[in-house]
Coordinates of C-alpha atoms in Angstrom, one line a residue:
Chain A
M28 CA -69.3 -18.3 27.0
I29 CA -66.3 -20.0 28.6
K30 CA -64.8 -20.1 25.1
I31 CA -64.9 -16.3 24.9
N32 CA -63.0 -16.0 28.2
Q33 CA -60.4 -18.4 27.1
Q34 CA -59.8 -16.4 23.9
G35 CA -58.9 -13.4 26.2
S36 CA -56.2 -15.3 28.0
V37 CA -54.7 -16.5 24.7
I38 CA -54.4 -12.9 23.6
V39 CA -52.6 -12.0 26.8
V40 CA -50.2 -14.8 26.4
T41 CA -49.6 -14.1 22.7
L42 CA -49.1 -10.4 23.3
W43 CA -46.6 -11.0 26.1
T44 CA -44.7 -13.5 24.0
I45 CA -44.6 -11.1 21.0
I46 CA -43.3 -8.2 23.2
L47 CA -40.6 -10.4 24.7
M48 CA -39.5 -11.8 21.5
T49 CA -39.4 -8.4 19.8
I50 CA -37.1 -7.1 22.5
L51 CA -34.8 -10.1 22.3
I52 CA -34.7 -10.1 18.5
T53 CA -33.9 -6.4 18.4
V54 CA -31.0 -6.9 20.8
I55 CA -29.6 -9.7 18.7
A56 CA -30.2 -7.9 15.5
G57 CA -28.3 -4.9 16.8
Q58 CA -25.3 -7.1 17.6
I59 CA -25.4 -8.8 14.3
R60 CA -25.5 -5.5 12.5
L61 CA -22.5 -4.3 14.4
S62 CA -20.3 -7.3 13.8
S63 CA -21.4 -7.7 10.2
K64 CA -20.6 -4.0 9.6
A65 CA -17.2 -4.5 11.0
A66 CA -16.6 -7.5 8.9
F67 CA -18.0 -5.8 5.8
Y68 CA -15.8 -2.7 6.2
H69 CA -12.8 -4.9 6.7
K70 CA -13.6 -6.8 3.6
E71 CA -14.3 -3.7 1.6
E72 CA -11.0 -2.2 2.7
L73 CA -9.2 -5.3 1.5
T74 CA -10.9 -5.2 -1.9
D75 CA -10.1 -1.5 -2.2
W76 CA -6.5 -2.2 -1.4
A77 CA -6.3 -4.9 -4.1
N78 CA -8.0 -2.6 -6.7
V79 CA -5.8 0.3 -5.9
V80 CA -2.6 -1.8 -6.1
S81 CA -3.7 -3.2 -9.5
A82 CA -4.5 0.3 -10.7
I83 CA -0.9 1.3 -9.8
N84 CA 0.4 -1.6 -11.9
Q85 CA -1.8 -0.5 -14.8
A86 CA -0.5 3.0 -14.5
E87 CA 3.1 1.7 -14.6
M88 CA 2.2 -0.2 -17.7
E89 CA 0.6 3.0 -19.2
L90 CA 3.9 4.8 -18.7
M91 CA 5.9 2.0 -20.3
L92 CA 3.4 1.9 -23.3
E93 CA 4.0 5.6 -23.7
R94 CA 7.6 4.9 -24.5
M95 CA 6.8 2.3 -27.2
P96 CA 7.1 3.4 -30.8
R97 CA 3.7 4.2 -32.3
P98 CA 2.5 2.0 -35.1
P99 CA 3.1 4.0 -38.3
E100 CA -0.5 4.2 -39.3
T101 CA -1.5 6.2 -36.2
I102 CA 1.2 8.9 -36.8
D103 CA -1.2 10.9 -39.0
D104 CA -3.8 10.8 -36.2
L105 CA -1.2 12.1 -33.8
N106 CA -0.7 15.3 -35.8
D107 CA -4.3 16.1 -35.2
I108 CA -3.9 16.1 -31.5
N109 CA -2.7 19.5 -30.6
K110 CA -1.4 18.4 -27.1
N111 CA 1.7 16.5 -26.3
P112 CA 0.4 13.2 -24.9
L113 CA 3.1 13.3 -22.2
F114 CA 1.5 16.4 -20.8
R115 CA -1.5 14.4 -19.6
F116 CA 0.7 13.2 -16.7
N117 CA 0.1 16.5 -14.9
G118 CA -2.0 15.1 -12.1
Q119 CA -5.3 15.2 -13.9
Q120 CA -7.7 12.2 -13.5
L121 CA -6.5 9.7 -16.1
E122 CA -8.1 7.2 -18.3
L123 CA -5.7 4.4 -18.8
S124 CA -5.4 2.1 -21.8
Y125 CA -6.2 -0.8 -19.4
P126 CA -8.9 0.8 -17.2
P127 CA -8.7 0.2 -13.5
S128 CA -11.6 -1.1 -11.5
E129 CA -14.6 1.1 -11.1
G130 CA -14.4 3.8 -8.5
V131 CA -10.6 3.9 -8.5
T132 CA -9.0 7.2 -9.5
V133 CA -5.5 7.3 -11.0
R134 CA -3.4 10.4 -11.3
I135 CA 0.2 10.6 -12.6
Y136 CA 2.5 13.5 -11.8
D137 CA 5.5 14.0 -14.0
H138 CA 8.3 15.3 -11.8
A139 CA 9.2 17.9 -14.4
G140 CA 6.2 19.7 -12.8
K141 CA 7.9 19.9 -9.4
I142 CA 10.7 22.0 -8.0
N143 CA 13.9 20.0 -7.7
I144 CA 15.1 20.7 -4.1
R145 CA 18.3 18.8 -4.6
E146 CA 19.5 20.6 -7.7
I147 CA 18.2 24.0 -6.8
G148 CA 21.1 26.5 -6.2
R149 CA 21.4 29.1 -3.5
P150 CA 20.0 32.1 -5.5
R151 CA 16.9 30.1 -6.4
M152 CA 16.4 28.8 -2.9
R153 CA 16.7 32.4 -1.8
A154 CA 14.0 33.4 -4.3
L155 CA 11.7 30.7 -3.0
L156 CA 12.2 31.7 0.6
E157 CA 11.7 35.4 -0.2
K158 CA 8.4 34.6 -1.8
K159 CA 7.4 32.6 1.2
L160 CA 8.6 34.8 4.0
G161 CA 8.8 38.3 2.4
E162 CA 11.9 40.1 1.4
E163 CA 12.2 41.9 4.8
A164 CA 13.0 38.5 6.5
D165 CA 16.5 38.8 5.2
D166 CA 18.3 37.6 8.3
Q167 CA 16.1 34.6 8.7
I168 CA 16.6 33.7 5.1
D169 CA 20.4 33.9 5.4
E170 CA 20.2 31.5 8.4
L171 CA 17.9 29.1 6.6
I172 CA 20.2 29.0 3.5
A173 CA 23.3 28.5 5.7
S174 CA 21.6 25.7 7.6
W175 CA 20.5 24.0 4.4
G176 CA 24.0 24.3 3.0
D177 CA 25.4 22.7 6.1
W178 CA 22.9 19.9 6.0
V179 CA 23.7 18.8 2.4
D180 CA 27.5 19.4 2.4
L181 CA 29.7 16.5 3.2
N182 CA 31.6 18.1 6.0
N183 CA 30.7 18.6 9.7
N184 CA 31.8 22.2 10.0
A185 CA 29.1 24.7 10.6
G186 CA 29.2 27.8 8.4
I187 CA 28.3 31.3 9.6
D188 CA 24.6 31.2 10.7
G189 CA 24.5 27.5 9.8
A190 CA 24.0 24.4 11.9
E191 CA 25.8 21.1 12.1
A192 CA 25.8 18.1 14.5
E193 CA 26.4 20.2 17.5
Y194 CA 23.1 22.0 17.1
Y195 CA 21.0 18.9 16.2
E196 CA 22.5 16.8 19.0
A197 CA 21.4 19.3 21.6
L198 CA 17.8 19.2 20.6
D199 CA 15.1 17.5 22.7
N200 CA 15.0 14.7 20.2
P201 CA 18.6 14.7 19.0
Y202 CA 19.7 13.4 15.6
I203 CA 22.7 13.7 13.3
P204 CA 22.5 15.8 10.1
R205 CA 22.5 14.1 6.8
N206 CA 25.8 15.6 5.4
G207 CA 24.9 14.3 2.0
K208 CA 22.2 14.3 -0.6
L209 CA 18.6 14.6 0.6
E210 CA 16.9 11.2 0.4
T211 CA 13.3 12.3 0.8
V212 CA 11.6 15.7 0.3
E213 CA 10.2 15.5 3.8
E214 CA 13.7 15.5 5.1
I215 CA 14.0 19.3 4.7
L216 CA 11.7 19.7 7.7
H217 CA 14.5 18.3 9.9
I218 CA 16.8 21.1 8.8
K219 CA 17.1 23.9 11.4
G220 CA 14.3 26.5 10.9
F221 CA 12.7 24.8 7.9
E222 CA 9.9 23.2 9.8
E223 CA 8.1 26.4 10.6
V224 CA 8.6 27.7 7.0
F225 CA 7.3 24.7 5.1
S226 CA 5.0 23.0 7.6
D227 CA 1.9 24.2 5.6
V228 CA 3.3 23.0 2.3
E229 CA 2.4 19.5 0.9
L230 CA 6.1 18.8 0.3
A231 CA 5.7 15.6 -1.8
S232 CA 3.5 17.6 -4.3
A233 CA 5.7 20.7 -4.5
F234 CA 9.2 19.2 -4.6
T235 CA 11.1 16.4 -6.3
L236 CA 14.6 15.1 -5.9
Y237 CA 15.1 13.4 -9.2
T238 CA 14.9 15.5 -12.3
D239 CA 18.0 16.7 -14.1
D240 CA 17.7 20.4 -13.4
E241 CA 15.7 22.8 -11.3
L242 CA 13.4 24.0 -14.1
V243 CA 9.6 23.5 -14.0
N244 CA 7.3 22.8 -16.9
L245 CA 4.1 24.8 -16.5
N246 CA 2.2 22.2 -18.6
L247 CA 2.9 19.7 -15.8
A248 CA 3.3 21.9 -12.8
T249 CA 1.5 20.9 -9.6
V250 CA -0.5 23.6 -7.8
E251 CA 1.8 23.3 -4.8
A252 CA 4.9 23.9 -6.9
M253 CA 3.3 26.9 -8.6
Q254 CA 2.3 28.4 -5.3
L255 CA 6.0 28.4 -4.4
L256 CA 7.3 29.8 -7.7
P257 CA 8.2 33.5 -7.7
G258 CA 5.9 35.6 -9.7
L259 CA 2.8 33.4 -9.4
D260 CA -0.3 34.0 -7.2
D261 CA -3.5 32.1 -6.8
E262 CA -5.3 34.0 -9.5
L263 CA -2.6 33.4 -12.1
I264 CA -2.4 29.7 -11.1
G265 CA -6.1 29.5 -11.7
E266 CA -5.7 31.0 -15.2
I267 CA -2.8 28.7 -16.0
L268 CA -4.9 25.6 -14.9
A269 CA -7.8 26.8 -17.1
F270 CA -5.4 27.4 -20.1
R271 CA -4.0 23.9 -19.6
Q272 CA -7.3 22.2 -19.9
N273 CA -7.4 22.6 -23.7
N274 CA -4.0 24.1 -24.7
E275 CA -0.4 23.8 -24.0
F276 CA 2.4 26.2 -23.3
R277 CA 4.8 25.8 -26.2
G278 CA 7.2 28.3 -24.8
N279 CA 7.6 31.4 -22.6
G280 CA 5.7 33.4 -25.2
D281 CA 2.5 31.5 -24.4
V282 CA 3.1 32.0 -20.6
A283 CA 3.6 35.7 -21.1
Q284 CA 0.1 36.0 -22.5
I285 CA -1.2 35.0 -19.1
V286 CA 1.4 36.3 -16.7
P287 CA 2.0 40.0 -16.7
A288 CA 5.5 41.3 -17.6
E289 CA 6.8 42.2 -14.1
N290 CA 5.8 38.8 -12.8
M291 CA 7.2 37.1 -15.9
A292 CA 10.6 38.6 -15.1
E293 CA 10.7 36.7 -11.8
L294 CA 9.2 33.5 -13.3
R295 CA 11.1 33.2 -16.6
P296 CA 14.3 31.7 -15.1
W297 CA 12.3 28.8 -13.7
L298 CA 10.5 27.7 -16.8
N299 CA 11.1 25.1 -19.4
S300 CA 7.9 24.3 -21.2
R301 CA 9.1 21.4 -23.3
R302 CA 10.8 19.4 -20.7
T303 CA 9.5 16.1 -19.4
S304 CA 11.2 13.6 -17.1
N305 CA 11.5 9.9 -16.6
F306 CA 10.3 10.2 -13.0
Y307 CA 6.7 10.0 -12.1
T308 CA 4.6 9.9 -9.0
I309 CA 1.6 7.5 -9.5
V310 CA -1.3 8.1 -7.2
A311 CA -4.3 5.8 -6.9
Y312 CA -7.2 5.9 -4.5
R313 CA -10.8 5.0 -4.2
K314 CA -12.9 8.0 -4.4
L315 CA -14.7 8.4 -1.1
V316 CA -16.8 11.4 -1.6
S317 CA -17.0 13.7 -4.6
E318 CA -18.7 17.0 -4.2
E319 CA -19.7 19.5 -6.9
Y320 CA -20.4 23.0 -6.1
P321 CA -20.5 26.3 -8.0
F322 CA -17.5 28.5 -7.7
D323 CA -17.2 32.1 -9.0
D324 CA -20.6 31.7 -10.9
D325 CA -18.9 30.6 -14.0
E326 CA -17.2 27.4 -12.9
L327 CA -18.2 24.2 -11.3
I328 CA -15.6 22.7 -9.0
E329 CA -15.4 19.1 -8.2
V330 CA -13.4 18.1 -5.2
D331 CA -12.3 14.6 -4.4
V332 CA -12.5 14.3 -0.7
T333 CA -10.0 11.8 0.3
L334 CA -7.6 11.5 3.2
S335 CA -4.8 9.4 1.7
A336 CA -3.8 7.6 -1.4
F337 CA -1.4 4.9 -2.4
S338 CA 1.5 6.6 -4.1
E339 CA 4.7 5.5 -5.6
I340 CA 7.6 7.2 -7.3
V341 CA 8.9 5.4 -10.3
E342 CA 11.6 5.9 -12.9
I343 CA 10.7 4.7 -16.3
T344 CA 13.5 4.3 -18.8
S345 CA 12.2 2.2 -21.6
F346 CA 9.3 0.0 -22.5
T347 CA 11.3 -3.2 -22.2
E348 CA 12.6 -2.7 -18.7
K349 CA 10.6 -2.9 -15.5
P350 CA 10.3 0.5 -13.9
K351 CA 12.6 1.3 -11.0
I352 CA 10.5 2.0 -7.8
L353 CA 12.1 4.7 -5.7
K354 CA 9.6 5.2 -3.0
I355 CA 6.2 3.7 -2.0
N356 CA 3.8 5.4 0.4
P357 CA 0.5 3.6 0.9
Y358 CA -0.9 6.5 2.8
Q359 CA 0.3 9.6 1.1
N360 CA -1.7 12.7 1.9
I361 CA -2.9 14.2 -1.2
P362 CA -4.4 17.7 -1.2
A363 CA -8.1 17.9 -2.2
R364 CA -7.6 18.8 -5.8
P365 CA -10.3 20.9 -7.3
V366 CA -11.1 19.9 -10.8
V367 CA -12.0 23.1 -12.5
R368 CA -14.7 22.6 -15.1
I369 CA -15.2 25.7 -17.0
E370 CA -18.5 26.3 -18.8
E371 CA -18.2 27.1 -22.4
E372 CA -19.2 30.8 -22.4
F373 CA -16.3 31.4 -19.9
L374 CA -13.9 30.0 -22.4
E375 CA -15.1 32.3 -25.2
Chain B
M4 CA -78.9 -14.5 35.3
K5 CA -77.1 -17.8 35.7
Q6 CA -75.2 -17.2 32.5
K7 CA -73.8 -13.8 33.7
K8 CA -72.3 -15.4 36.8
Q9 CA -70.3 -17.8 34.6
S10 CA -68.6 -14.9 32.8
G11 CA -65.6 -14.7 35.3
F12 CA -62.5 -17.0 35.5
T13 CA -62.5 -19.9 37.9
L14 CA -59.3 -20.4 40.0
L15 CA -58.5 -23.5 38.0
E16 CA -58.7 -21.6 34.7
I17 CA -56.4 -18.9 35.9
M18 CA -53.9 -21.3 37.3
M19 CA -53.8 -23.3 34.1
S20 CA -53.3 -20.3 31.9
M21 CA -50.6 -18.9 34.2
T22 CA -48.7 -22.2 34.2
L23 CA -49.0 -22.5 30.5
T24 CA -47.8 -18.9 30.0
A25 CA -44.9 -19.4 32.4
M26 CA -43.9 -22.6 30.6
L27 CA -44.0 -21.0 27.2
L28 CA -42.1 -18.0 28.2
G29 CA -39.6 -20.1 30.1
M30 CA -38.9 -22.3 27.0
L31 CA -38.7 -19.3 24.8
S32 CA -36.3 -17.3 26.9
A33 CA -34.1 -20.4 27.6
G34 CA -33.9 -20.9 23.8
L35 CA -33.1 -17.3 23.1
Y36 CA -30.6 -17.1 25.9
S37 CA -28.6 -20.0 24.4
V38 CA -28.8 -18.3 20.9
V39 CA -27.5 -15.0 22.3
N40 CA -24.7 -16.8 24.2
D41 CA -23.6 -18.6 21.1
W42 CA -23.7 -15.5 19.0
Q43 CA -21.6 -13.6 21.5
N44 CA -19.0 -16.3 21.5
E45 CA -18.9 -16.2 17.7
T46 CA -18.6 -12.4 17.5
S47 CA -15.8 -12.2 20.1
V48 CA -13.8 -14.7 18.0
L49 CA -14.6 -12.5 15.0
D50 CA -13.5 -9.4 16.8
E51 CA -10.3 -11.0 17.9
T52 CA -9.5 -12.2 14.4
L53 CA -10.2 -8.7 13.0
D54 CA -7.8 -7.2 15.6
K55 CA -5.1 -9.7 14.6
S56 CA -5.6 -9.2 10.9
L57 CA -5.4 -5.4 11.4
V58 CA -2.0 -5.9 13.1
L59 CA -0.9 -8.1 10.3
L60 CA -2.1 -5.6 7.6
Q61 CA -0.2 -2.8 9.3
V62 CA 3.0 -4.8 9.5
E63 CA 2.6 -5.9 5.9
R64 CA 2.0 -2.4 4.6
A65 CA 4.9 -1.0 6.6
L66 CA 7.1 -3.6 4.9
I67 CA 5.8 -2.9 1.4
A68 CA 6.5 0.7 2.1
A69 CA 10.1 0.0 3.3
F70 CA 12.5 2.7 2.3
P71 CA 16.2 2.3 1.6
H72 CA 17.2 4.8 4.2
S73 CA 20.9 5.5 4.5
Y74 CA 23.0 6.9 7.4
I75 CA 26.6 7.7 8.1
N76 CA 28.4 5.3 10.4
Q77 CA 30.5 7.6 12.5
D78 CA 33.2 5.0 13.3
R79 CA 33.7 3.7 9.8
L80 CA 32.9 7.1 8.2
A81 CA 30.9 5.6 5.4
R82 CA 27.3 5.6 4.3
F83 CA 25.2 2.4 4.9
V84 CA 21.7 1.3 4.0
Y85 CA 19.5 0.6 7.1
F86 CA 17.8 -2.8 7.3
E87 CA 18.7 -5.1 10.1
G88 CA 17.2 -8.5 10.8
D89 CA 17.7 -11.9 12.3
E90 CA 15.3 -14.7 13.2
N91 CA 13.8 -13.0 16.2
E92 CA 14.1 -9.3 15.4
L93 CA 13.6 -7.0 12.5
R94 CA 14.4 -3.3 12.2
W95 CA 13.6 -1.2 9.1
V96 CA 12.6 2.2 7.9
S97 CA 9.2 2.8 6.3
T98 CA 7.2 5.6 4.9
V99 CA 4.2 4.3 7.0
S100 CA 3.6 5.3 10.5
P101 CA 0.4 4.5 12.5
Q102 CA 0.0 8.2 13.3
R103 CA 0.3 9.1 9.6
R104 CA 3.3 11.2 10.4
N105 CA 5.0 12.9 7.6
G106 CA 8.5 11.6 6.9
L107 CA 10.1 8.3 7.6
T108 CA 9.5 6.1 10.6
A109 CA 11.8 3.4 11.9
W110 CA 10.1 0.1 13.0
R111 CA 11.4 -2.6 15.3
L112 CA 9.6 -5.9 15.8
V113 CA 11.0 -8.1 18.5
S114 CA 9.8 -11.6 19.2
D115 CA 9.8 -12.5 22.9
I116 CA 9.0 -15.9 24.3
Q117 CA 7.4 -14.3 27.4
D118 CA 5.8 -11.1 26.2
G119 CA 4.8 -11.9 22.6
V120 CA 5.6 -9.8 19.6
Q121 CA 6.6 -6.3 20.4
L122 CA 6.7 -3.2 18.3
T123 CA 8.8 0.0 18.8
L124 CA 8.5 3.1 16.5
T125 CA 10.7 6.1 16.3
P126 CA 11.3 8.8 13.7
A127 CA 14.1 7.9 11.3
Y128 CA 15.4 11.5 10.8
S129 CA 18.7 11.3 8.8
D130 CA 20.8 9.0 10.9
N131 CA 20.9 5.5 12.4
P132 CA 17.7 5.1 14.4
D133 CA 19.1 2.2 16.5
N134 CA 20.1 4.4 19.5
R135 CA 16.6 5.8 19.8
F136 CA 14.8 2.4 20.0
D137 CA 16.2 1.5 23.4
E138 CA 14.9 4.6 25.1
L139 CA 11.4 3.8 24.2
E140 CA 8.8 1.4 25.8
P141 CA 7.7 -1.2 23.3
T142 CA 4.0 -2.0 22.6
T143 CA 2.9 -5.6 22.6
I144 CA 1.0 -6.2 19.3
L145 CA 0.5 -9.9 19.4
E146 CA 0.4 -11.2 23.0
N147 CA 0.4 -15.0 22.6
Y148 CA 2.7 -15.2 19.6
T149 CA 6.4 -15.6 18.7
A150 CA 7.6 -14.4 15.3
E151 CA 10.3 -15.8 13.0
F152 CA 11.6 -13.7 10.2
S153 CA 13.3 -14.7 6.9
Y154 CA 14.6 -12.6 4.1
L155 CA 14.6 -13.2 0.3
V156 CA 17.8 -12.2 -1.4
Q157 CA 18.1 -11.8 -5.2
R158 CA 21.6 -13.0 -6.1
N159 CA 21.3 -13.1 -9.8
D160 CA 18.5 -12.5 -12.3
D161 CA 17.1 -15.9 -11.6
E162 CA 18.7 -16.9 -8.4
K163 CA 16.9 -16.2 -5.2
E164 CA 17.5 -17.5 -1.7
W165 CA 15.8 -17.2 1.7
L166 CA 18.2 -16.1 4.5
D167 CA 17.6 -16.0 8.2
E168 CA 19.7 -12.9 8.8
W169 CA 20.1 -9.6 7.0
I170 CA 22.8 -7.1 7.8
G171 CA 22.2 -3.8 6.0
E172 CA 25.9 -2.7 6.4
E173 CA 27.0 -5.8 4.5
M174 CA 24.3 -6.1 1.9
Q175 CA 23.9 -2.3 1.2
S176 CA 20.4 -3.0 0.1
L177 CA 17.0 -4.4 1.3
P178 CA 15.7 -7.9 0.8
I179 CA 13.3 -8.2 -2.1
A180 CA 10.8 -9.9 0.3
V181 CA 10.3 -10.6 4.0
Y182 CA 8.4 -13.6 5.3
I183 CA 7.2 -13.6 8.9
I184 CA 5.6 -16.6 10.6
F185 CA 3.8 -16.0 13.9
T186 CA 3.4 -19.1 16.0
P187 CA 1.2 -19.3 19.1
I188 CA 3.1 -19.6 22.4
D189 CA 0.3 -21.3 24.3
D190 CA -1.3 -24.0 22.2
S191 CA -4.2 -24.4 24.6
L192 CA -5.8 -21.1 23.5
D193 CA -6.6 -22.7 20.1
E194 CA -5.0 -19.9 18.1
E195 CA -3.9 -20.3 14.5
V196 CA -0.4 -19.8 13.0
L197 CA -0.3 -16.4 11.1
E198 CA 1.9 -15.4 8.2
V199 CA 2.9 -12.3 6.5
L200 CA 4.7 -12.2 3.1
A201 CA 5.6 -8.7 1.9
S202 CA 7.5 -7.9 -1.2
I203 CA 9.8 -4.9 -1.1
R204 CA 10.0 -3.3 -4.5
T205 CA 12.1 -0.4 -3.3
W206 CA 15.0 -2.7 -2.3
K207 CA 17.7 -0.7 -4.0
H208 CA 19.1 2.5 -2.7
E209 CA 19.2 5.3 -5.3
D210 CA 23.0 5.7 -5.4
I211 CA 24.5 3.0 -3.1
Q212 CA 25.2 -0.2 -5.1
P213 CA 24.0 -3.4 -3.4
S214 CA 26.9 -5.7 -2.4
I215 CA 25.3 -9.1 -2.7
S216 CA 27.7 -11.9 -3.4
P217 CA 26.4 -14.0 -6.3
I218 CA 27.5 -17.4 -4.7

């Protein structure tokens, strides 16, 4: 009988020990989890960085390969492809000849698809601002154009309605105007009055500084650039994007089939559907979340949810020379880009 | 009847079991306490290294993303590329800003023997950001460290050289790489030497020709 009583005390001791140890182990485990998580994310971040940087290099190589003469036996195959291969650099998700690591998305934007804010003349600038602000904002537009003119001209004399050093030096955070060529597209926000007009525009996507003229190729155009172009609205942009999936605009005639005549009159002077450039923005990022949801009943939209991407602007001149890197931004904001997938019946 | 009386504990039994329990628990908690302590020491080291490596990463990326920003020097009435550095201080313009601000940000790293490595940030706008730095309060990013900077210049296609000074107004370009070595001020804290080596691929300004003597 004594034995039975002793078993009872053993159970008490054991239970107490188990409870105590459970509490202690939970505490330690919680701490371990926290630190290992921190270390894990840190490591993952570094791996992502390495993958993204190598994807950028692979994209540079892709652009150089594009300039290589094609082997003669593949020229026949080329005739079958009804799309100019250069038009795939329109910001769509790319498959490279040397594929990047899994999970890394690469997009290349030809700058022929952006509006050249350096070459653009006053009438065109006025047309852009009129679209953005409405034609009734005439006085404001005059002022904006005068300030912009003063910013890029070489002298320090303010024109009528314009602004030179005197104005910028009196600001709360004073600075001296450029009085020369713009160096980055974001710089236009520093010009008097422009910040409120363009604060909601993703400038790096809409504008470029580097192409030869101010024309835009709709085969390559970014959504942000098209939103600024006179004559286009969101509906037309959607149709242009849908058309681009499987076709290409070979000239203004093709565009006119989508864009109605009165809009076409405004849009026509901005277009050149054959033009490509030597300047590209390469964007690479690790896809964080991708969501798919139905849109308009007929289409499925896939959105890459990402905050920032590694981006660089390169000039590619030949396949024998290393590309010239004009700008690198490891944390470029890229707008969530819906990838419109159109179901087949919609196409018919 | 006798057997039923025996079913309780005797004082001796209770004392023995209590002592045993106390001993067991004592040993267990002492063991666990030391484990937890060790663990906490380990993780605080890990956290500190993580903090430091985050600082290094930010500096490295800000250097990779250096931009050949130019400004007009009002006295000389000419346009110069901004990148100024010597052994103890570095000032440059980068597309990176910790707040993810749009536009260019000017960075200044100063190595101070008392206060450690200090960082100042200001918007670059379109002029020389030097004047704006002095009005701002620097942030200490590495307390117990001094930094030494060196700059790689490309003289010819195959001739490169490390310099300990870089004057943007003379070179009219950026170095092709920057090397920073962070040395602990107080050796007793048992901290390691840290290094950053960042290559700058955007070292040439778009229009301004670099004026690097080929020596």
